[in-house]
Coordinates of C-alpha atoms in Angstrom, one line a residue:
M277 CA -7.4 -4.6 11.4
V278 CA -10.1 -2.8 9.5
T279 CA -9.2 0.5 11.1
T280 CA -5.5 0.1 10.3
N281 CA -6.3 -0.7 6.7
V282 CA -8.5 2.4 6.5
A283 CA -5.8 4.6 8.0
S284 CA -3.2 3.1 5.7
G285 CA -5.4 3.8 2.7
I286 CA -6.1 7.4 3.7
V287 CA -2.4 8.1 4.3
Q288 CA -1.3 6.4 1.0
I289 CA -3.9 8.3 -1.1
A290 CA -3.0 11.6 0.6
L291 CA 0.7 11.1 0.2
F292 CA 0.3 10.0 -3.4
L293 CA -2.0 13.0 -4.3
I294 CA 0.3 15.5 -2.5
C295 CA 3.5 14.2 -4.2
L296 CA 2.0 13.6 -7.7
P297 CA 2.2 17.2 -9.0
F298 CA 5.9 17.5 -7.8
A299 CA 6.8 14.1 -9.2
S300 CA 5.0 14.5 -12.6
K301 CA 8.0 16.6 -13.8
A302 CA 10.2 13.5 -13.5
F303 CA 7.9 11.2 -15.4
S304 CA 7.3 11.2 -19.1
V305 CA 4.0 9.3 -19.4
G306 CA 3.0 10.6 -22.8
K307 CA -0.4 12.0 -23.7
I308 CA -3.6 11.1 -21.9
P309 CA -6.1 9.7 -24.5
S310 CA -9.0 12.0 -25.3
D311 CA -11.5 9.2 -24.7
W312 CA -10.5 8.7 -21.0
P313 CA -14.1 9.3 -19.8
V314 CA -15.1 6.1 -21.7
Y315 CA -12.5 4.1 -19.7
V316 CA -13.6 5.6 -16.4
A317 CA -17.3 4.9 -17.2
G318 CA -16.4 1.3 -18.2
A319 CA -14.5 0.7 -14.9
L320 CA -17.4 2.1 -12.9
L321 CA -19.8 -0.2 -14.7
I322 CA -17.6 -3.2 -14.0
V323 CA -17.5 -2.3 -10.3
L324 CA -21.3 -1.8 -10.2
F325 CA -21.8 -5.2 -12.0
V326 CA -19.6 -7.1 -9.6
T327 CA -21.3 -5.4 -6.6
A328 CA -24.8 -6.2 -8.0
I329 CA -23.7 -9.9 -8.4
A330 CA -22.3 -10.0 -4.9
F331 CA -25.5 -8.7 -3.4
G332 CA -27.9 -10.4 -5.8
V333 CA -26.7 -13.9 -5.1
P334 CA -28.1 -14.9 -1.7
A335 CA -25.2 -17.1 -0.8
L336 CA -22.7 -14.3 -1.3
R337 CA -24.9 -11.7 0.3
N338 CA -25.3 -13.9 3.4
R339 CA -21.5 -14.1 3.7
L340 CA -20.8 -10.4 2.9
L341 CA -23.4 -8.6 5.1
P342 CA -22.1 -9.8 8.5
Q343 CA -18.6 -8.8 7.6
L344 CA -19.7 -5.4 6.4
R345 CA -21.7 -4.8 9.6
K346 CA -18.7 -5.8 11.7
S347 CA -16.4 -3.5 9.7
R348 CA -18.9 -0.6 10.1
E349 CA -18.8 -1.1 13.9
Y350 CA -15.0 -0.9 13.9
L351 CA -15.0 2.2 11.7
I352 CA -17.5 4.0 13.9
A353 CA -15.5 3.2 17.0
F354 CA -12.3 4.3 15.2
I355 CA -13.8 7.6 14.1
R356 CA -15.2 8.4 17.6
S357 CA -11.8 8.0 19.2
P358 CA -9.6 11.0 18.1
R359 CA -6.5 9.5 20.0
Q360 CA -6.8 6.2 18.1
L361 CA -7.4 8.0 14.8
I362 CA -4.4 10.2 15.2
L363 CA -2.1 7.4 16.4
N364 CA -3.2 5.2 13.5
L365 CA -2.7 7.9 10.9
L366 CA 0.6 9.0 12.2
G367 CA 1.9 5.5 12.5
N368 CA 0.9 4.7 8.9
L369 CA 2.4 8.0 7.8
G370 CA 5.7 7.1 9.5
C371 CA 5.7 3.6 8.0
A372 CA 5.1 5.0 4.5
L373 CA 7.8 7.6 4.8
L374 CA 10.3 5.1 6.2
S375 CA 9.6 2.8 3.3
V376 CA 10.2 5.6 0.9
A377 CA 13.4 6.6 2.7
C378 CA 14.6 3.1 2.6
L379 CA 14.1 3.1 -1.2
G380 CA 15.8 6.4 -1.5
L381 CA 18.8 5.4 0.6
S382 CA 19.2 2.1 -1.4
L383 CA 19.1 4.2 -4.6
R384 CA 21.8 6.5 -3.2
A385 CA 23.9 3.5 -2.1
F386 CA 24.1 2.5 -5.8
G387 CA 24.8 6.0 -7.0
G388 CA 21.4 6.9 -8.2
H389 CA 19.1 9.8 -7.2
T390 CA 15.7 11.2 -7.9
S391 CA 13.3 13.5 -6.0
F392 CA 11.6 12.4 -2.8
A393 CA 8.2 13.1 -4.4
A394 CA 9.0 10.7 -7.3
L395 CA 10.1 8.0 -4.8
V396 CA 6.7 8.4 -2.9
V397 CA 4.7 8.0 -6.2
I398 CA 6.8 5.1 -7.3
N399 CA 6.7 3.3 -3.9
I400 CA 2.9 3.8 -3.4
G401 CA 2.1 3.0 -7.0
S402 CA 4.1 -0.2 -7.1
S403 CA 2.7 -1.3 -3.7
T404 CA -0.8 -0.7 -4.9
I405 CA -0.3 -2.7 -8.0
S406 CA 1.5 -5.6 -6.2
N407 CA -1.4 -5.8 -3.7
M408 CA -3.9 -6.3 -6.6
I409 CA -2.0 -9.1 -8.3
P410 CA -2.8 -12.5 -6.8
V411 CA 0.8 -13.6 -6.0
P412 CA 1.4 -14.6 -2.4
G413 CA 2.8 -11.5 -0.7
G414 CA 3.1 -9.7 -4.0
M415 CA 6.5 -11.4 -4.3
G416 CA 8.5 -9.8 -7.0
V417 CA 5.7 -7.7 -8.4
G418 CA 6.5 -4.7 -6.1
A419 CA 10.2 -4.9 -6.9
I420 CA 9.5 -5.0 -10.7
G421 CA 7.2 -2.0 -10.3
R422 CA 9.7 0.0 -8.3
S423 CA 12.4 -0.8 -10.8
A424 CA 10.2 0.2 -13.7
G425 CA 9.3 3.4 -11.9
L426 CA 12.9 4.3 -11.2
I427 CA 13.8 3.7 -14.8
A428 CA 10.8 5.8 -15.9
V429 CA 12.2 8.8 -14.0
G430 CA 15.6 8.5 -15.6
V431 CA 17.6 6.2 -13.2
P432 CA 19.8 3.8 -15.3
Q433 CA 18.6 0.2 -15.2
E434 CA 22.0 -0.9 -13.9
I435 CA 21.3 1.2 -10.7
A436 CA 17.5 0.9 -10.5
V437 CA 17.3 -2.9 -10.3
P438 CA 20.0 -3.5 -7.6
A439 CA 18.7 -0.6 -5.6
T440 CA 15.2 -2.0 -5.6
L441 CA 16.5 -5.5 -4.7
A442 CA 18.5 -4.0 -1.8
Q443 CA 15.5 -2.1 -0.6
Q444 CA 13.4 -5.3 -0.7
L445 CA 16.2 -7.2 1.2
L446 CA 16.4 -4.5 3.9
S447 CA 12.7 -4.0 4.4
V448 CA 11.2 -7.4 3.7
W449 CA 13.6 -10.2 4.2
L450 CA 16.1 -9.1 6.9
P451 CA 13.3 -8.2 9.5
V452 CA 12.0 -11.8 9.4
L453 CA 14.6 -13.2 11.8
P454 CA 14.4 -10.5 14.6
G455 CA 10.6 -10.5 14.1
W456 CA 10.5 -14.3 14.8
F457 CA 12.5 -13.8 18.0
A458 CA 10.4 -10.9 19.1
T459 CA 7.2 -12.9 18.5
R460 CA 8.5 -15.7 20.5
V461 CA 9.3 -13.4 23.4
L462 CA 5.9 -11.8 23.2
M463 CA 4.2 -15.2 23.2
R464 CA 6.2 -16.4 26.1
R465 CA 5.2 -13.3 28.1
E466 CA 1.6 -13.9 27.0
Y467 CA 1.2 -10.6 25.2
L468 CA 0.1 -12.4 22.1

């Protein structure tokens, strides 16, 4: 689980950074404030403060350290196995690109279009935000973020909202039923 999350993070960050320069032409985000270093320094101080509290309180430290040690062992094993590393990275890359393709095809189905790079930035950005918001499964947050992203790149709202909802239906809700049957078969055969 730890290795898959690390591979997913690496792939998402790499795709986002590769596509951002190409997608920035589609977005109109306005001017970046001149005091941005103050905001970055403030965010770093908050992270350091939370980390200091986590390791300064003995009860929290005793719960965190065993988990961190276990994660370190998984990561070391993951890095030492080139085959596992490549398979994990390629699998996560394929998953990310298929998710973006699903969003793009849903957008095309409703008559909209934008660049693939913009779709990558929108999809990864909205997924990241929905993962940070404490709503079970990020329900609705990702769809709102994708809709807002599509509208920001010039897709009309009448197309962006149904395209996003169709993408969510196709990639989140429809796979539940076949997944349930597949899980039952795997459990019956004692693979799970």
